[in-house]
Coordinates of C-alpha atoms and ligand atoms in Angstrom, one line a residue:
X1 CA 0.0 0.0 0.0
X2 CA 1.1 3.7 -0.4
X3 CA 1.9 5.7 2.3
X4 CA 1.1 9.0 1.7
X5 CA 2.6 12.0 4.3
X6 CA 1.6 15.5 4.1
X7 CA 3.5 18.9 5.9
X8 CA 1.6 20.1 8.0
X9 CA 1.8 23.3 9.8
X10 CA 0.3 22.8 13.3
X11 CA 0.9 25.9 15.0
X12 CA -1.0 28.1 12.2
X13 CA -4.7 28.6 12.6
X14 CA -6.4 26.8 10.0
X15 CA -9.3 28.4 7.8
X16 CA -12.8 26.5 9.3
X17 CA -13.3 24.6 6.5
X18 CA -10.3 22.7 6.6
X19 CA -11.1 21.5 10.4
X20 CA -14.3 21.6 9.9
X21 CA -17.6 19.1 9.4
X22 CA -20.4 20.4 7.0
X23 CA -24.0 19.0 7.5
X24 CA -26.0 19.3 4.5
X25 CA -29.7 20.2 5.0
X26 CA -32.3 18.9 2.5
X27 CA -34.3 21.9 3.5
X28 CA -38.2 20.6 2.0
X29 CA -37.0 17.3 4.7
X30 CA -35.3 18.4 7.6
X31 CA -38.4 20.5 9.6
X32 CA -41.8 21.7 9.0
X33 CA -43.0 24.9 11.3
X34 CA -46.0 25.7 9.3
X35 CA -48.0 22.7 9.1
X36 CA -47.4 22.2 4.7
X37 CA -45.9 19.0 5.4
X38 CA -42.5 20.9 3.8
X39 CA -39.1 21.5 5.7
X40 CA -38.8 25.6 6.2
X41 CA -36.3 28.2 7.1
X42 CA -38.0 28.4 10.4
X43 CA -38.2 24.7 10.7
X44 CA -34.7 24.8 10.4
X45 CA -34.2 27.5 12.9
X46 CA -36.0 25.1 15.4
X47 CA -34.0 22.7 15.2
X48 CA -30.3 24.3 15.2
X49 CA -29.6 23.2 18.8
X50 CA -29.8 19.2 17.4
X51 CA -26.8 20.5 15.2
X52 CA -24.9 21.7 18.4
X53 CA -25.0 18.9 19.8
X54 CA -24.6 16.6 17.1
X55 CA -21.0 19.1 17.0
X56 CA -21.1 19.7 13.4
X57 CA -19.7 23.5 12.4
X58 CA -21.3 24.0 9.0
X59 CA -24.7 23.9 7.4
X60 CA -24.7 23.7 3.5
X61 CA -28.5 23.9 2.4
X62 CA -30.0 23.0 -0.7
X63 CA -31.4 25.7 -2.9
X64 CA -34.9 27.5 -0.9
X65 CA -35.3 30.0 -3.8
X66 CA -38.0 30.7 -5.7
X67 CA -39.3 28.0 -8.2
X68 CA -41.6 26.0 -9.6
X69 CA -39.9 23.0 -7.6
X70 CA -39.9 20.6 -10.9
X71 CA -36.8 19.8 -9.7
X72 CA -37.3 20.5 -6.0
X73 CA -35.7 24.2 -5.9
X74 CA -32.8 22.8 -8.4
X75 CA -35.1 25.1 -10.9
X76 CA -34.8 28.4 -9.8
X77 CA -37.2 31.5 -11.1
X78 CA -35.4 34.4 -8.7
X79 CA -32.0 34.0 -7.6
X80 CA -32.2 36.7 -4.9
X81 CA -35.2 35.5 -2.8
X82 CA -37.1 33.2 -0.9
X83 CA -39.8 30.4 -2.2
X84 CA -42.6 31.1 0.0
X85 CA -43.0 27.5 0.7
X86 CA -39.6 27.7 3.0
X87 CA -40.0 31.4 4.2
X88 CA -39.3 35.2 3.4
X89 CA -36.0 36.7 3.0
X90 CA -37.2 37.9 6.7
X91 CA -36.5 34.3 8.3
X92 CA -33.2 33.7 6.2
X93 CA -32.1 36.6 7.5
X94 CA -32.9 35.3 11.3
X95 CA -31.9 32.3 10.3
X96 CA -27.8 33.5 9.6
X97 CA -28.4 35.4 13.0
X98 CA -29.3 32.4 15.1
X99 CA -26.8 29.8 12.7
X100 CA -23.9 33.0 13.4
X101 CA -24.7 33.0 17.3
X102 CA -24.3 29.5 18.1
X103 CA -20.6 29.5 16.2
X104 CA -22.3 27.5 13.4
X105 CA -21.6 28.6 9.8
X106 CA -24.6 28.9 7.0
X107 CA -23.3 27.7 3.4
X108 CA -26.0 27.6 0.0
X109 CA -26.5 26.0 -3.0
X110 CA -25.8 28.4 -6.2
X111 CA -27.5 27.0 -9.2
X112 CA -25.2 28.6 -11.8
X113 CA -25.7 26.1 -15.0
X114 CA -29.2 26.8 -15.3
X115 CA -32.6 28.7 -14.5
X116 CA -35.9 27.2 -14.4
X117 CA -38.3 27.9 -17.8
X118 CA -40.1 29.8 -15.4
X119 CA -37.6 32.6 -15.2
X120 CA -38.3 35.9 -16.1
X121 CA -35.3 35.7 -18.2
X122 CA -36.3 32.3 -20.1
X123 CA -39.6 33.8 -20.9
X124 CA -37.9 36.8 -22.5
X125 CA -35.3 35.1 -23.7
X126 CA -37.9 32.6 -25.4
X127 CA -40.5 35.4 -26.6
X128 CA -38.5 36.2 -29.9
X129 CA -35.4 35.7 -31.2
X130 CA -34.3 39.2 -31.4
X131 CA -35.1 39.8 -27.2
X132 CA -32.3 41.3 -25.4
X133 CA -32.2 37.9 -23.6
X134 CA -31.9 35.7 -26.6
X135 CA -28.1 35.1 -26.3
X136 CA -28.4 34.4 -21.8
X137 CA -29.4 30.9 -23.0
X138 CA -28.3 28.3 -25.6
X139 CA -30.1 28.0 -28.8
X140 CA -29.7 26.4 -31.9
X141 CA -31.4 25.3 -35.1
X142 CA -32.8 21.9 -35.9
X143 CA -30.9 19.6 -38.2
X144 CA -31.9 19.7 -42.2
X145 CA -34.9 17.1 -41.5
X146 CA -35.8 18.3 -38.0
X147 CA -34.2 16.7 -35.6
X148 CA -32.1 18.3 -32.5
X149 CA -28.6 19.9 -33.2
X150 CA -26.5 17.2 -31.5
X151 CA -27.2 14.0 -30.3
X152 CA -26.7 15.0 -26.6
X153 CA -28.6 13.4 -23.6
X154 CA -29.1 15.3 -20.9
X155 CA -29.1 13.6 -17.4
X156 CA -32.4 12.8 -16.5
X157 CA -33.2 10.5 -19.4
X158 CA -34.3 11.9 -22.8
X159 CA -32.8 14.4 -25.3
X160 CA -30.5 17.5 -23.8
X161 CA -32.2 19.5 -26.7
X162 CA -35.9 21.2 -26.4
X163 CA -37.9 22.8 -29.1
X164 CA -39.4 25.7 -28.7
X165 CA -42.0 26.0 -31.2
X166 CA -42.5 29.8 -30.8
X167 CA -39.2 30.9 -32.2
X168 CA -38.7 27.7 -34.4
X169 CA -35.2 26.6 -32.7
X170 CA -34.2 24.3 -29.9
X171 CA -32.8 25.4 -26.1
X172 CA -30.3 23.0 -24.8
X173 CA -31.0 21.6 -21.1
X174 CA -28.5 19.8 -19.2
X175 CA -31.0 18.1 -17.5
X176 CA -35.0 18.9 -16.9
X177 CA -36.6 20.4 -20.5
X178 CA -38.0 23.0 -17.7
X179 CA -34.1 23.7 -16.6
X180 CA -33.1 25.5 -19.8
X181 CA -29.1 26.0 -19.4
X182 CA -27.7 29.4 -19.0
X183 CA -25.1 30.8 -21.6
X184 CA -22.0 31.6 -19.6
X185 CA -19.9 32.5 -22.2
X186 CA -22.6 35.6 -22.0
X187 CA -20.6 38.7 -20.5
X188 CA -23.9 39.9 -19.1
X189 CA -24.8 36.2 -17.4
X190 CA -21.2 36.0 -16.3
X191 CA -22.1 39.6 -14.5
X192 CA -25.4 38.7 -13.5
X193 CA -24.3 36.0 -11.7
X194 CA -21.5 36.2 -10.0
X195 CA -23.7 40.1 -8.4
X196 CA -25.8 36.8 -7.2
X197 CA -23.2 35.7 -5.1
X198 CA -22.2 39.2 -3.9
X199 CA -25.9 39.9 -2.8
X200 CA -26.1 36.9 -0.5
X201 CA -22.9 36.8 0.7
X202 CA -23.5 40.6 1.5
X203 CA -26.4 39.0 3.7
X204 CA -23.9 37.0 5.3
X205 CA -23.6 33.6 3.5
X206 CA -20.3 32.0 4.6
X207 CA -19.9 29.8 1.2
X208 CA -21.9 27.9 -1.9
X209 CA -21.6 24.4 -2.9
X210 CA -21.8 25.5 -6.5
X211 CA -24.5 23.0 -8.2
X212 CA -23.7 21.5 -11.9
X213 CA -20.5 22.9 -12.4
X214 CA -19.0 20.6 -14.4
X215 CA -21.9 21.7 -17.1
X216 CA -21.9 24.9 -17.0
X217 CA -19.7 25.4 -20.3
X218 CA -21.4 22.9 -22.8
X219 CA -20.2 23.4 -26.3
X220 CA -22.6 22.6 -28.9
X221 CA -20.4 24.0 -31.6
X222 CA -18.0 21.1 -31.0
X223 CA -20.6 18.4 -32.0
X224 CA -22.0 14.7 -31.5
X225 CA -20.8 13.4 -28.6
X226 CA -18.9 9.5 -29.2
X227 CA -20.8 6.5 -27.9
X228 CA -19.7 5.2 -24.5
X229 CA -18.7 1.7 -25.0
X230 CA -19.5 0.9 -21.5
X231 CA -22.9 1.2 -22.0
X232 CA -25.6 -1.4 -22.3
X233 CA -29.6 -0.8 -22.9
X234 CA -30.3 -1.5 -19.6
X235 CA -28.5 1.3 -17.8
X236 CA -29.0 4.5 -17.6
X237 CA -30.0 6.2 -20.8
X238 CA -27.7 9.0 -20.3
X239 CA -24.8 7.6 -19.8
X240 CA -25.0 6.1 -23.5
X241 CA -22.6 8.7 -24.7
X242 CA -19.3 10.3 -23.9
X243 CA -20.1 14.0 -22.7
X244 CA -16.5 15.3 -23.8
X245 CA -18.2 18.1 -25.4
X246 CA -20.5 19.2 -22.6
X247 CA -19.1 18.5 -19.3
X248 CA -15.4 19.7 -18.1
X249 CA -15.2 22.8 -20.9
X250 CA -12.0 24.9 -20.7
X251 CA -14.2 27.8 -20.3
X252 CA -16.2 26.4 -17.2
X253 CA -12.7 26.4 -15.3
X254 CA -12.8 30.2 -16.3
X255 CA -15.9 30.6 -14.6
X256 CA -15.1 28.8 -11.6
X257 CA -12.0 31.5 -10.9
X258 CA -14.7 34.1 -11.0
X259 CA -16.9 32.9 -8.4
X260 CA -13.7 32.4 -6.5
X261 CA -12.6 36.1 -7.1
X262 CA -15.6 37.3 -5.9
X263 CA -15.5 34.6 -2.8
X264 CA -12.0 36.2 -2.7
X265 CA -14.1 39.8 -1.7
X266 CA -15.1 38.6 1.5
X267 CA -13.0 37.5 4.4
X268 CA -13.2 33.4 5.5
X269 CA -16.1 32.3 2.8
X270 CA -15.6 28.6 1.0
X271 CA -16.9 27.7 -2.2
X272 CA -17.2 24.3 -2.9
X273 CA -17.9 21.8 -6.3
X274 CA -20.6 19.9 -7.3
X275 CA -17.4 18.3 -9.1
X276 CA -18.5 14.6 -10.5
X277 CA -15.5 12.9 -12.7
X278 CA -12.5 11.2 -12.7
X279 CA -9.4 12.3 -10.3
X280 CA -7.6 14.0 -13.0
X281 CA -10.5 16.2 -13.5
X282 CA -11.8 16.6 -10.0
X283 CA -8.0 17.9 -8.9
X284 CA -8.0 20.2 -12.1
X285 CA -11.4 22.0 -10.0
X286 CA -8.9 23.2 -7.4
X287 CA -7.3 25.6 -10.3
X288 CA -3.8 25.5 -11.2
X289 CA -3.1 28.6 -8.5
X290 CA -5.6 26.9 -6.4
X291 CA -7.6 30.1 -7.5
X292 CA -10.9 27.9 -8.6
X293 CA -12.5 25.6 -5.7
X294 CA -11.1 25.0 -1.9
X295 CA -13.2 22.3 -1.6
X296 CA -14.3 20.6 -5.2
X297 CA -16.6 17.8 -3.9
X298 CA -14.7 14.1 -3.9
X299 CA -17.8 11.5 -4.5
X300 CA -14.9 8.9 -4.8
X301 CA -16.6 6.6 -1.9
X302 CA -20.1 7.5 -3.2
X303 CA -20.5 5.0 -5.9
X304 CA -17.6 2.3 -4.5
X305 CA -18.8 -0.9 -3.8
X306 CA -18.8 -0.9 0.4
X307 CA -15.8 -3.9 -0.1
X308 CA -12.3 -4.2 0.6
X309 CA -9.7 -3.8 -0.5
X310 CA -11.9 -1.2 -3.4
X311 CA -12.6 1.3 -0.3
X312 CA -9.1 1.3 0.3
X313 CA -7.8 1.2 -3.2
X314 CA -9.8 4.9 -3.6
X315 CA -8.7 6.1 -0.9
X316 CA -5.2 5.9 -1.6
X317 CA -5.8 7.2 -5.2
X318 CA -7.4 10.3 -4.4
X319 CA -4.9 10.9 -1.2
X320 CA -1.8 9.7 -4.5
X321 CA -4.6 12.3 -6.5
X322 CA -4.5 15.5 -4.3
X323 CA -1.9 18.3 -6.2
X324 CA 0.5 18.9 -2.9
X325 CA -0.6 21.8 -1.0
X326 CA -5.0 21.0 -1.4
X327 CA -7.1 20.4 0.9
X328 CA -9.1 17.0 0.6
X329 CA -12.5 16.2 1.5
X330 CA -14.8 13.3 1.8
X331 CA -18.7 12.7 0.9
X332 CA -20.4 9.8 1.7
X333 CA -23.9 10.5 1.2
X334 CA -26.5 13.4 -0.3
X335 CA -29.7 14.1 -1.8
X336 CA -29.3 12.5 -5.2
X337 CA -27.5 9.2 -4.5
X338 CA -28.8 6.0 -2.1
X339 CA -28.4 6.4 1.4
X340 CA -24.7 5.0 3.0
X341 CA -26.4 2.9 5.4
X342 CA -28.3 0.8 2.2
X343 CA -25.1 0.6 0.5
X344 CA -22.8 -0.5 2.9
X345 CA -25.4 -2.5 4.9
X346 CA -27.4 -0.7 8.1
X347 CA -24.6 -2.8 10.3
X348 CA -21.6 -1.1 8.5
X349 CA -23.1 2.5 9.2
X350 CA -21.4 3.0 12.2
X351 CA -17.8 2.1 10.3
X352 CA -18.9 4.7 7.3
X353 CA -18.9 7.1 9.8
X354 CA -15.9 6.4 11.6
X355 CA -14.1 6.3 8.3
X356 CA -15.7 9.6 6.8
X357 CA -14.9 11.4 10.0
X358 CA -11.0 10.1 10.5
X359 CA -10.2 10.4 6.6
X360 CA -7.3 13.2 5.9
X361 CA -10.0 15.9 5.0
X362 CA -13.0 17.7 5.2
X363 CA -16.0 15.5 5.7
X364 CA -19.8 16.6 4.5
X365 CA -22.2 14.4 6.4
X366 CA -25.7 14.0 5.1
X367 CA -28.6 15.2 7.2
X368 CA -30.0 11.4 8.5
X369 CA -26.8 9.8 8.1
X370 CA -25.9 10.2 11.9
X371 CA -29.1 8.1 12.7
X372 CA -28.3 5.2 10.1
X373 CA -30.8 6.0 7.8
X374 CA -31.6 4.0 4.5
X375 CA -33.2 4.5 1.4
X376 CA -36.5 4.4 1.8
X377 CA -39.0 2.6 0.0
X378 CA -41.4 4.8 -2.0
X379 CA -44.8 3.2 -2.9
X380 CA -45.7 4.0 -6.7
X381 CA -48.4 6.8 -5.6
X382 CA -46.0 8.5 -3.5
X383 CA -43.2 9.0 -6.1
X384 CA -42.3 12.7 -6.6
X385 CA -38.6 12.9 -8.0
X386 CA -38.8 13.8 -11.9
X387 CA -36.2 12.0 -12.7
X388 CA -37.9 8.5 -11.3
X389 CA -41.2 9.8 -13.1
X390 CA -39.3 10.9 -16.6
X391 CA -36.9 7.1 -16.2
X392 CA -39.0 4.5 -13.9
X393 CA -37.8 1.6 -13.0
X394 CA -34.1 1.7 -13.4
X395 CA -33.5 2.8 -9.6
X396 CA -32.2 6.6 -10.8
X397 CA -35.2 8.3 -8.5
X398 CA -33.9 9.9 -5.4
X399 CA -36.9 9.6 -3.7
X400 CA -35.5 6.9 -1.5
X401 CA -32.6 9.4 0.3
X402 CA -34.8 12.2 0.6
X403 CA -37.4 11.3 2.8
X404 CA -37.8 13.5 6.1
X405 CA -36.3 13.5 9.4
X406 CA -37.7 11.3 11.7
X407 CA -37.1 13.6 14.9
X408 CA -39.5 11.9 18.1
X409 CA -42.6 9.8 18.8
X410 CA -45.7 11.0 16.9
X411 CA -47.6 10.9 13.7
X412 CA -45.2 12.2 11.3
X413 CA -41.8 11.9 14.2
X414 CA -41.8 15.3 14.8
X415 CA -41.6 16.5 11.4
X416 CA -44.8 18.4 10.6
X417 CA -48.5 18.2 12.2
X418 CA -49.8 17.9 8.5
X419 CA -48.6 15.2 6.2
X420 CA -45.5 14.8 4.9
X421 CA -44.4 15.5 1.1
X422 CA -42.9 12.2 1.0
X423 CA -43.3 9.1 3.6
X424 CA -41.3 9.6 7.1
X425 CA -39.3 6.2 7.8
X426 CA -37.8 5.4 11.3
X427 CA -34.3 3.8 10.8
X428 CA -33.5 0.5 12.7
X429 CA -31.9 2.2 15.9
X430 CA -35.1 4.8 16.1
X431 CA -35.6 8.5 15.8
X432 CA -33.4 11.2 17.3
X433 CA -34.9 11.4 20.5
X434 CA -34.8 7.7 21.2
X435 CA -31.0 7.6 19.6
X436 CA -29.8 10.2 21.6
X437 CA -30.9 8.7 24.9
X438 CA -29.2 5.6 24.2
X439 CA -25.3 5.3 24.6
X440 CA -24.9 2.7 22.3
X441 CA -26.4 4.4 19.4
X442 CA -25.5 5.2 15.8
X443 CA -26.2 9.1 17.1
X444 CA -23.9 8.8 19.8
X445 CA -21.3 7.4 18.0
X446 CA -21.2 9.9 15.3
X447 CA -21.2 12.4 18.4
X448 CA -18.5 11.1 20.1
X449 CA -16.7 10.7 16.7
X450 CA -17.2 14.4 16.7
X451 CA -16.0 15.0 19.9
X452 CA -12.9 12.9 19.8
X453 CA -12.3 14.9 16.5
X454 CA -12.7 17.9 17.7
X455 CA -9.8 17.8 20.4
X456 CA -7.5 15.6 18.7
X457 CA -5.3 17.6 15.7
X458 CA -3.8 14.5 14.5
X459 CA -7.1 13.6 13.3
X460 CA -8.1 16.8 11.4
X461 CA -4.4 17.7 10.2
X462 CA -2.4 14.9 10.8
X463 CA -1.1 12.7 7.5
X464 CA -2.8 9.2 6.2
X465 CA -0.6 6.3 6.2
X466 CA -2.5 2.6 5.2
X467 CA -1.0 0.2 7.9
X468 CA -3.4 -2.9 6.5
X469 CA -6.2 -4.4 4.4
X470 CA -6.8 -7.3 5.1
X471 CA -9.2 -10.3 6.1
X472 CA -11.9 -7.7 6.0
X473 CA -10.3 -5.1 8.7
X474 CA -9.0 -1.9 7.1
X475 CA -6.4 0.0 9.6
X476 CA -5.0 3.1 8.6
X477 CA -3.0 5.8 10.9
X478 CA -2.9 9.5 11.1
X479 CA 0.3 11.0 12.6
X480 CA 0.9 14.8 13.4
X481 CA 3.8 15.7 15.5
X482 CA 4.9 12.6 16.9
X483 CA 1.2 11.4 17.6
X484 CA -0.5 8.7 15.7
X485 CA -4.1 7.9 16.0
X486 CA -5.0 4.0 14.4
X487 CA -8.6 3.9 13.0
X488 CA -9.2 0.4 12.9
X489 CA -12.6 -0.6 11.0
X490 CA -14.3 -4.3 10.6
X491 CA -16.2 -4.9 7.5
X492 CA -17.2 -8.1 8.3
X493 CA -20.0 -9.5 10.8
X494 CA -17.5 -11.6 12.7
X495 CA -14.6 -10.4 15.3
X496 CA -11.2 -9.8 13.8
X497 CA -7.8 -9.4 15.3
X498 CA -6.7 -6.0 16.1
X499 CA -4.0 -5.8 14.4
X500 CA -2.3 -2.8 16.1
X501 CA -2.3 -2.1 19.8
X502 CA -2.9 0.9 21.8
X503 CA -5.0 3.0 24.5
X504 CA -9.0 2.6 22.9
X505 CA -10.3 6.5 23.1
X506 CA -13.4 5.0 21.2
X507 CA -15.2 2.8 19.7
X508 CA -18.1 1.4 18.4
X509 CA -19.2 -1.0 20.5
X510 CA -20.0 1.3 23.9
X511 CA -21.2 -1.3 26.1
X512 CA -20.8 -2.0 29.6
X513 CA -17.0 -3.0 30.2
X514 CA -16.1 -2.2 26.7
X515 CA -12.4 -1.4 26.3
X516 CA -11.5 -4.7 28.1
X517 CA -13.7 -6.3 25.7
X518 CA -11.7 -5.1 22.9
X519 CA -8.4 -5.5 24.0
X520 CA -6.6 -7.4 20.7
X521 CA -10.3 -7.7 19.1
X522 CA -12.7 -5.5 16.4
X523 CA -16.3 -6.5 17.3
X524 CA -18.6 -7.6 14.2
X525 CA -19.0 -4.0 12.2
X526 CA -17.2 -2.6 14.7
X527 CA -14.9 0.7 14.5
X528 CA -12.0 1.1 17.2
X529 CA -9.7 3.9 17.3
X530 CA -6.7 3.7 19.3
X531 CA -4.0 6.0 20.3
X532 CA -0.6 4.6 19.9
X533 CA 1.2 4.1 22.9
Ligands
NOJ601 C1 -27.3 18.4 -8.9 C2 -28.2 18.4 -7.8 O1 -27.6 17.9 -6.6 C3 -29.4 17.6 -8.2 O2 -30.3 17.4 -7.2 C4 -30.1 18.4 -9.3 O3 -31.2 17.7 -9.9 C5 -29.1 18.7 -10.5 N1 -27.8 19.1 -10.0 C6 -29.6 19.8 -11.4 O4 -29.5 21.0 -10.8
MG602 MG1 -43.4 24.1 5.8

């Protein structure tokens, strides 16, 4: 195995995103306050205190601006408000008040690839082709005998190409037909935009995870995309060809070191990546001068197989990955993909965790991960994701990792008193409440995760070094001045060897008696962390 070591400077105080752990709120399913059965600012607001304890330092929430909410606020018809459905401007403002006064930071999704059709803009831009607006989108004519320009698919199933009868052309959309895509390489978007960022971090925003990115510089001009020859009828549709004309443009790397300049205006604000791809490209999102992302999202564990030694094997190719001198971070979970705890299997959740939390890097937990949540699943009637609706039956809809916060007894678990937009499901080790009350719990591990990481530098800035992977137990250290912290992980169901000794400071296995109990053994699904004597 590699060993990779990183210089670190201890003594300097590092930016809060680098220590940090960012929670990610899927707002319409975290808390209702007003009885729509939809998550709201003030529902959020209500529930800030669960965050403090659960120790987390960031909130990053999905997009609460107004749209239709064809794509659940991923659709946006006014960048610089508030959909009713979550609030006013009023409450976000009280909402950075009361994040800001309990230490917490208050990160949002920017949507910069595209508007909803809905958009003032779209509706000028679609109203003739000579409007002022034309040119803030992407249009093109049909081939000779009708058919779209290209033969680009956009993501959510059928043709990237819409045509608008009015004006006698086609619109190009990434991925809903009602998600037209913006035309960057428009001075005026460019300016438009990037004031959008200005006006909420003037509200004071701390950051964006920056939606899309990697399409926000398509290229029509260039062509037909190649076929993939991965591809086989039975997966998903748009993955049937390779988007080397769409996706990664030299000119969306461009835009990225805009956002960052104007980040770059305001003291101690992030800006992180919606960066899906392969290393290479991921690591190019930093910018060469690290003057594009700090943080471009690493969904390298998202789609692995929960197996060793694969977990370990991308794990030591994005730490092999990571230009000298970035900072790393880690995802296991979020609103589009199947919940961690239904990939890995519910036992394993409690060793995602560990390993998400003790990984060289920033971590982003997904709101319901700390309790073990699965994908749910959704009856027929009760299916609501577009992309389920547009593609059924090919397990794409996101339906499943979406549903709300199961907070305490009652009808709904505390999440609204009306009925809930989708289906509330109580993971295996029960809601908050009961989780938190029990030492032994998924909750209380991920808190004492928390904890332990919180006052121990070696595991925030200390380097990764792989010790072992091997008969199912996956050990790997993290050294900082002469400390070294073992995170020892069993990804079986039966007990294991320890393979490296040491005072326990936790584990996962908090019963009664417990670090006798471990002494030379990892329990079934078990995580141990020792200190090294
Ligand atoms: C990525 C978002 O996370 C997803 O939910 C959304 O549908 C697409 N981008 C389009 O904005
Ligand atoms: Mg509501």
């Amino acid at each position: 195995m590699n060993q990779q070591t990183i210089q670190t400077a201890p003594n300097t105080v590092q930016e809060w995103w680098k220590t940090g752990i960012i929670y990610q709120i899927y707002p319409r399913s975290f808390q209702d306050s007003d009885g729509d059965g939809i998550g709201d600012l003030r529902g959020i607001e209500s529930r800030l205190d669960y965050l403090v304890d659960l120790g987390i330092d960031a909130i990053w929430i999905s997009p609460i601006f107004p749209s239709p909410m064809t794509d659940f606020g991923y659709d946006i018809s006014d960048y610089r408000g508030i959909d009713p459905m979550f609030g006013t401007l009023e409450d976000f403002d009280r909402l950075v008040a009361a994040t800001h006064r309990r230490g917490l930071k208050l990160i949002l999704d920017f949507v910069p690839s595209h508007t909803s059709e809905k958009h003032p803009w779209f509706v000028e831009a679609r109203s003739s082709r000579t409007s002022a607006r034309r040119d803030w989108y992407i249009w093109r004519d049909a081939k000779p005998d009708g058919s779209p320009p290209t033969n680009w698919i956009s993501e959510f199933g059928p043709s990237a190409w819409t045509w608008d009868a009015g004006t006698g052309q086609y619109y190009l959309n990434i991925f809903l037909s009602e998600q037209p895509a913006l035309n960057w390489r428009n001075p005026e978007v460019q300016a438009e935009m990037l004031d959008t960022m200005r006006f909420w971090y003037m509200r004071g925003v701390d950051g964006f995870r920056v939606d899309a990115i990697t399409h926000v510089a398509p290229d029509p001009d260039k062509g037909d995309h190649p076929p993939n020859p991965a591809w086989r009828a039975e997966m998903n549709p748009s993955q049937r060809f390779l988007k080397v004309h769409s996706k990664h443009q030299p000119a969306g790397f461009d835009y990225v070191r805009m956002m960052r300049q104007v980040t770059e205006e305001f003291p101690d604000r992030v800006l992180i990546g919606e960066t899906d791809g392969e290393l290479k490209e991921v690591m190019a999102y930093y910018g060469a001068d690290f003057d594009a992302f700090q943080l471009p999202f690493n969904f390298t564990l998202q789609d692995a197989p929960w197996e060793l030694p694969e977990i370990v094997r991308r794990i030591e190719a994005y730490e092999a990955a990571l230009p000298e001198g970035a900072w790393g971070n880690w995802v296991l979970g979020n609103h589009d993909c199947a919940r961690i705890a239904s990939r890995a299997g519910p036992a394993q959740a409690a060793v995602a965790a560990t390993l998400l939390l003790t990984l060289r890097g920033t971590p982003t937990l997904y709101q319901g991960d700390e309790l073990g949540m699965e994908s749910a699943v959704i009856p027929p009637e009760a299916v609501q994701d577009p992309w389920e609706k547009q593609v059924p039956g090919l397990g794409l809809g996101r339906d499943p990792a979406r549903t709300p916060m199961p907070w305490e007894p009652g009808p709904t678990h505390g999440f609204s008193n009306s009925q809930p937009w989708l289906p509330v499901f109580v993971p295996v080790e029960g809601d908050a409440a009961a989780q938190r009350a029990d030492p032994a719990s998924m909750l209380n591990h991920v808190r004492a995760l928390i904890v332990l990481r919180r006052k121990t530098p070696a595991l925030t800035l200390g380097s990764y070094e792989t010790i072992t992977a091997q008969d199912g137990v996956y050990v790997f250290a993290r050294h900082l001045d002469g400390d070294s912290y073992h995170v020892c992980l069993n990804f079986t169901d039966t007990p294991r060897p320890c393979p490296v000794s040491g005072e326990v400071v936790l584990s996962s296995y908090v019963h009664e008696g417990d670090g006798a109990a471990h002494a030379g053994q990892i329990a079934p699904h078990g995580a141990l962390i020792l200190k090294a004597g």
